[in-house]
Amino acid sequence: QKEVEQNSGPLSVPEGAIASLNCTYSDRVSQSFFWYRQYSGKSPELIMSIYSNGDKEDGRFTAQLNKASQYVSLLIRDSQPSDSATYLCAVNGLRGSYIPTFGRGTSLIVHP
Amino acid sequence: GAGVSQTPSNKVTEKGKYVELRCDPISGHTALYWYRQSLGQGPEFLIYFQGTGAADDSGLPNDRFFAVRPEGSVSTLKIQRTERGDSAVYLCASSATGEDTEAFFGQGTRLTVV
């Protein structure tokens, strides 16, 4: 089992819809969780961080964390074509280390 | 500086040559990470610095790879006897303390070994 798992996609949604991106992780003691957006040919850009169970909202983005299920998700409301990118989930605290471990990313395509 | 800066943006080198990749982290950030990313994959951890010391170098693939951060700021990733399989985007990130704090990436160096 990979330490951080994401479906590679692509996930295709129409403009204006809600995009739901999911991530599972292997170590129950992991402490902090991050979502990065990566446009093609660019480096990852941090968009959300979440540390406690529940939801955290920032504009059109909502991160959801369920530590019991070892699951973190990112919801993008009112998806726009400009949201088309790869979304990387990162988990800090795996195996007790302070090194962000990344999933392979989910490709999101928002079509007009 | 305002963000993490990596130089060069692109590097083409011949197989067997030595290369150095530079990372200038966000001012005041004590934690610095090097990652490598291949097409279609997430960033793969190489080495983590806390201050001047390498706190974890378990991701370095072999002894051709080495990194330093002598003054606790700028870091250099050094690759000896490059191989075609080393071709990838090398990413550097920094965070304020490294303890659950957010990490910010530079623009990356695309290394191509021909």
CSV table of C-alpha atoms in Angstrom, one decimal, chain B:
chain,number,residue,atom,x,y,z
B,1,GLY,CA,13.4,36.8,-0.9
B,2,ALA,CA,9.7,36.7,-1.4
B,3,GLY,CA,9.6,33.1,-2.6
B,4,VAL,CA,11.7,30.1,-3.1
B,5,SER,CA,14.1,30.6,-6.0
B,6,GLN,CA,15.8,27.8,-7.9
B,7,THR,CA,18.5,28.1,-10.5
B,8,PRO,CA,18.9,27.2,-13.3
B,9,SER,CA,15.4,26.8,-14.6
B,10,ASN,CA,16.6,24.3,-17.1
B,11,LYS,CA,19.8,22.3,-17.4
B,12,VAL,CA,20.9,20.0,-20.2
B,13,THR,CA,24.0,17.9,-19.5
B,14,GLU,CA,25.8,15.0,-21.0
B,15,LYS,CA,25.7,11.6,-19.5
B,16,GLY,CA,28.6,11.3,-17.0
B,17,LYS,CA,28.9,15.0,-16.2
B,18,TYR,CA,28.5,16.7,-12.8
B,19,VAL,CA,25.7,19.1,-12.1
B,20,GLU,CA,24.8,21.5,-9.3
B,21,LEU,CA,21.3,22.7,-8.7
B,22,ARG,CA,20.7,25.7,-6.4
B,23,CYS,CA,17.9,26.6,-4.1
B,24,ASP,CA,17.4,29.9,-2.2
B,25,PRO,CA,14.6,29.4,0.3
B,26,ILE,CA,12.2,31.9,1.7
B,27,SER,CA,14.0,34.2,4.1
B,28,GLY,CA,13.9,32.9,7.7
B,29,HIS,CA,12.7,29.4,6.8
B,30,THR,CA,14.7,26.8,8.7
B,31,ALA,CA,13.4,23.7,6.9
B,32,LEU,CA,14.4,23.0,3.3
B,33,TYR,CA,13.4,20.0,1.2
B,34,TRP,CA,14.5,18.6,-2.1
B,35,TYR,CA,12.1,16.5,-4.2
B,36,ARG,CA,12.3,15.0,-7.7
B,37,GLN,CA,9.3,14.8,-9.9
B,38,SER,CA,8.9,12.6,-13.0
B,39,LEU,CA,6.1,13.0,-15.5
B,40,GLY,CA,2.8,11.8,-14.1
B,41,GLN,CA,4.1,11.3,-10.7
B,42,GLY,CA,4.0,13.2,-7.4
B,43,PRO,CA,7.1,14.8,-5.9
B,44,GLU,CA,9.4,12.2,-4.6
B,45,PHE,CA,11.4,13.1,-1.4
B,46,LEU,CA,15.1,13.3,-1.6
B,47,ILE,CA,16.5,15.1,1.4
B,48,TYR,CA,15.4,17.3,4.3
B,49,PHE,CA,17.5,20.0,6.0
B,50,GLN,CA,16.8,21.6,9.3
B,51,GLY,CA,19.1,24.5,9.6
B,52,THR,CA,22.5,23.5,8.3
B,53,GLY,CA,22.2,19.8,8.9
B,54,ALA,CA,20.6,17.1,6.8
B,55,ALA,CA,17.9,15.8,9.1
B,56,ASP,CA,16.9,13.1,6.7
B,57,ASP,CA,18.6,12.0,3.5
B,58,SER,CA,16.9,8.7,3.2
B,59,GLY,CA,15.4,9.6,-0.2
B,60,LEU,CA,18.7,10.1,-2.0
B,61,PRO,CA,18.7,7.3,-4.6
B,62,ASN,CA,22.5,6.5,-4.4
B,63,ASP,CA,25.8,8.0,-3.5
B,64,ARG,CA,26.0,10.0,-6.7
B,65,PHE,CA,23.6,12.4,-5.1
B,66,PHE,CA,24.7,14.8,-2.4
B,67,ALA,CA,23.3,18.1,-1.0
B,68,VAL,CA,24.6,20.8,1.3
B,69,ARG,CA,23.3,23.8,3.1
B,70,PRO,CA,26.4,25.3,4.8
B,71,GLU,CA,24.9,28.5,6.2
B,72,GLY,CA,21.4,27.3,6.8
B,73,SER,CA,20.0,29.2,3.9
B,74,VAL,CA,20.9,28.4,0.3
B,75,SER,CA,21.2,24.7,-0.6
B,76,THR,CA,22.9,23.0,-3.5
B,77,LEU,CA,22.0,19.6,-4.8
B,78,LYS,CA,25.0,17.9,-6.5
B,79,ILE,CA,24.7,15.0,-8.9
B,80,GLN,CA,27.9,13.2,-10.0
B,81,ARG,CA,28.3,11.0,-13.1
B,82,THR,CA,24.8,11.9,-14.3
B,83,GLU,CA,22.7,9.2,-15.9
B,84,ARG,CA,19.8,9.5,-18.3
B,85,GLY,CA,17.5,8.2,-15.6
B,86,ASP,CA,18.3,11.3,-13.5
B,87,SER,CA,16.3,13.4,-16.0
B,88,ALA,CA,13.4,14.9,-14.0
B,89,VAL,CA,12.2,18.1,-12.5
B,90,TYR,CA,14.1,18.8,-9.2
B,91,LEU,CA,11.9,20.8,-6.8
B,92,CYS,CA,13.0,22.6,-3.7
B,93,ALA,CA,10.6,23.6,-0.9
B,94,SER,CA,11.0,25.5,2.3
B,95,SER,CA,8.9,25.8,5.4
B,96,ALA,CA,9.1,28.0,8.5
B,97,THR,CA,10.0,25.4,11.0
B,98,GLY,CA,9.4,22.0,9.4
B,99,GLU,CA,7.1,21.0,12.2
B,100,ASP,CA,3.7,20.6,10.5
B,101,THR,CA,4.2,24.0,8.9
B,102,GLU,CA,3.3,24.7,5.3
B,103,ALA,CA,5.9,24.1,2.6
B,104,PHE,CA,6.3,26.3,-0.4
B,105,PHE,CA,7.9,25.3,-3.6
B,106,GLY,CA,10.3,27.0,-6.0
B,107,GLN,CA,9.7,26.9,-9.8
B,108,GLY,CA,11.9,23.8,-10.1
B,109,THR,CA,14.9,22.9,-12.3
B,110,ARG,CA,14.3,20.7,-15.3
B,111,LEU,CA,17.3,18.5,-15.7
B,112,THR,CA,17.8,16.6,-18.9
B,113,VAL,CA,20.7,14.2,-19.3
B,114,VAL,CA,21.5,13.3,-22.9
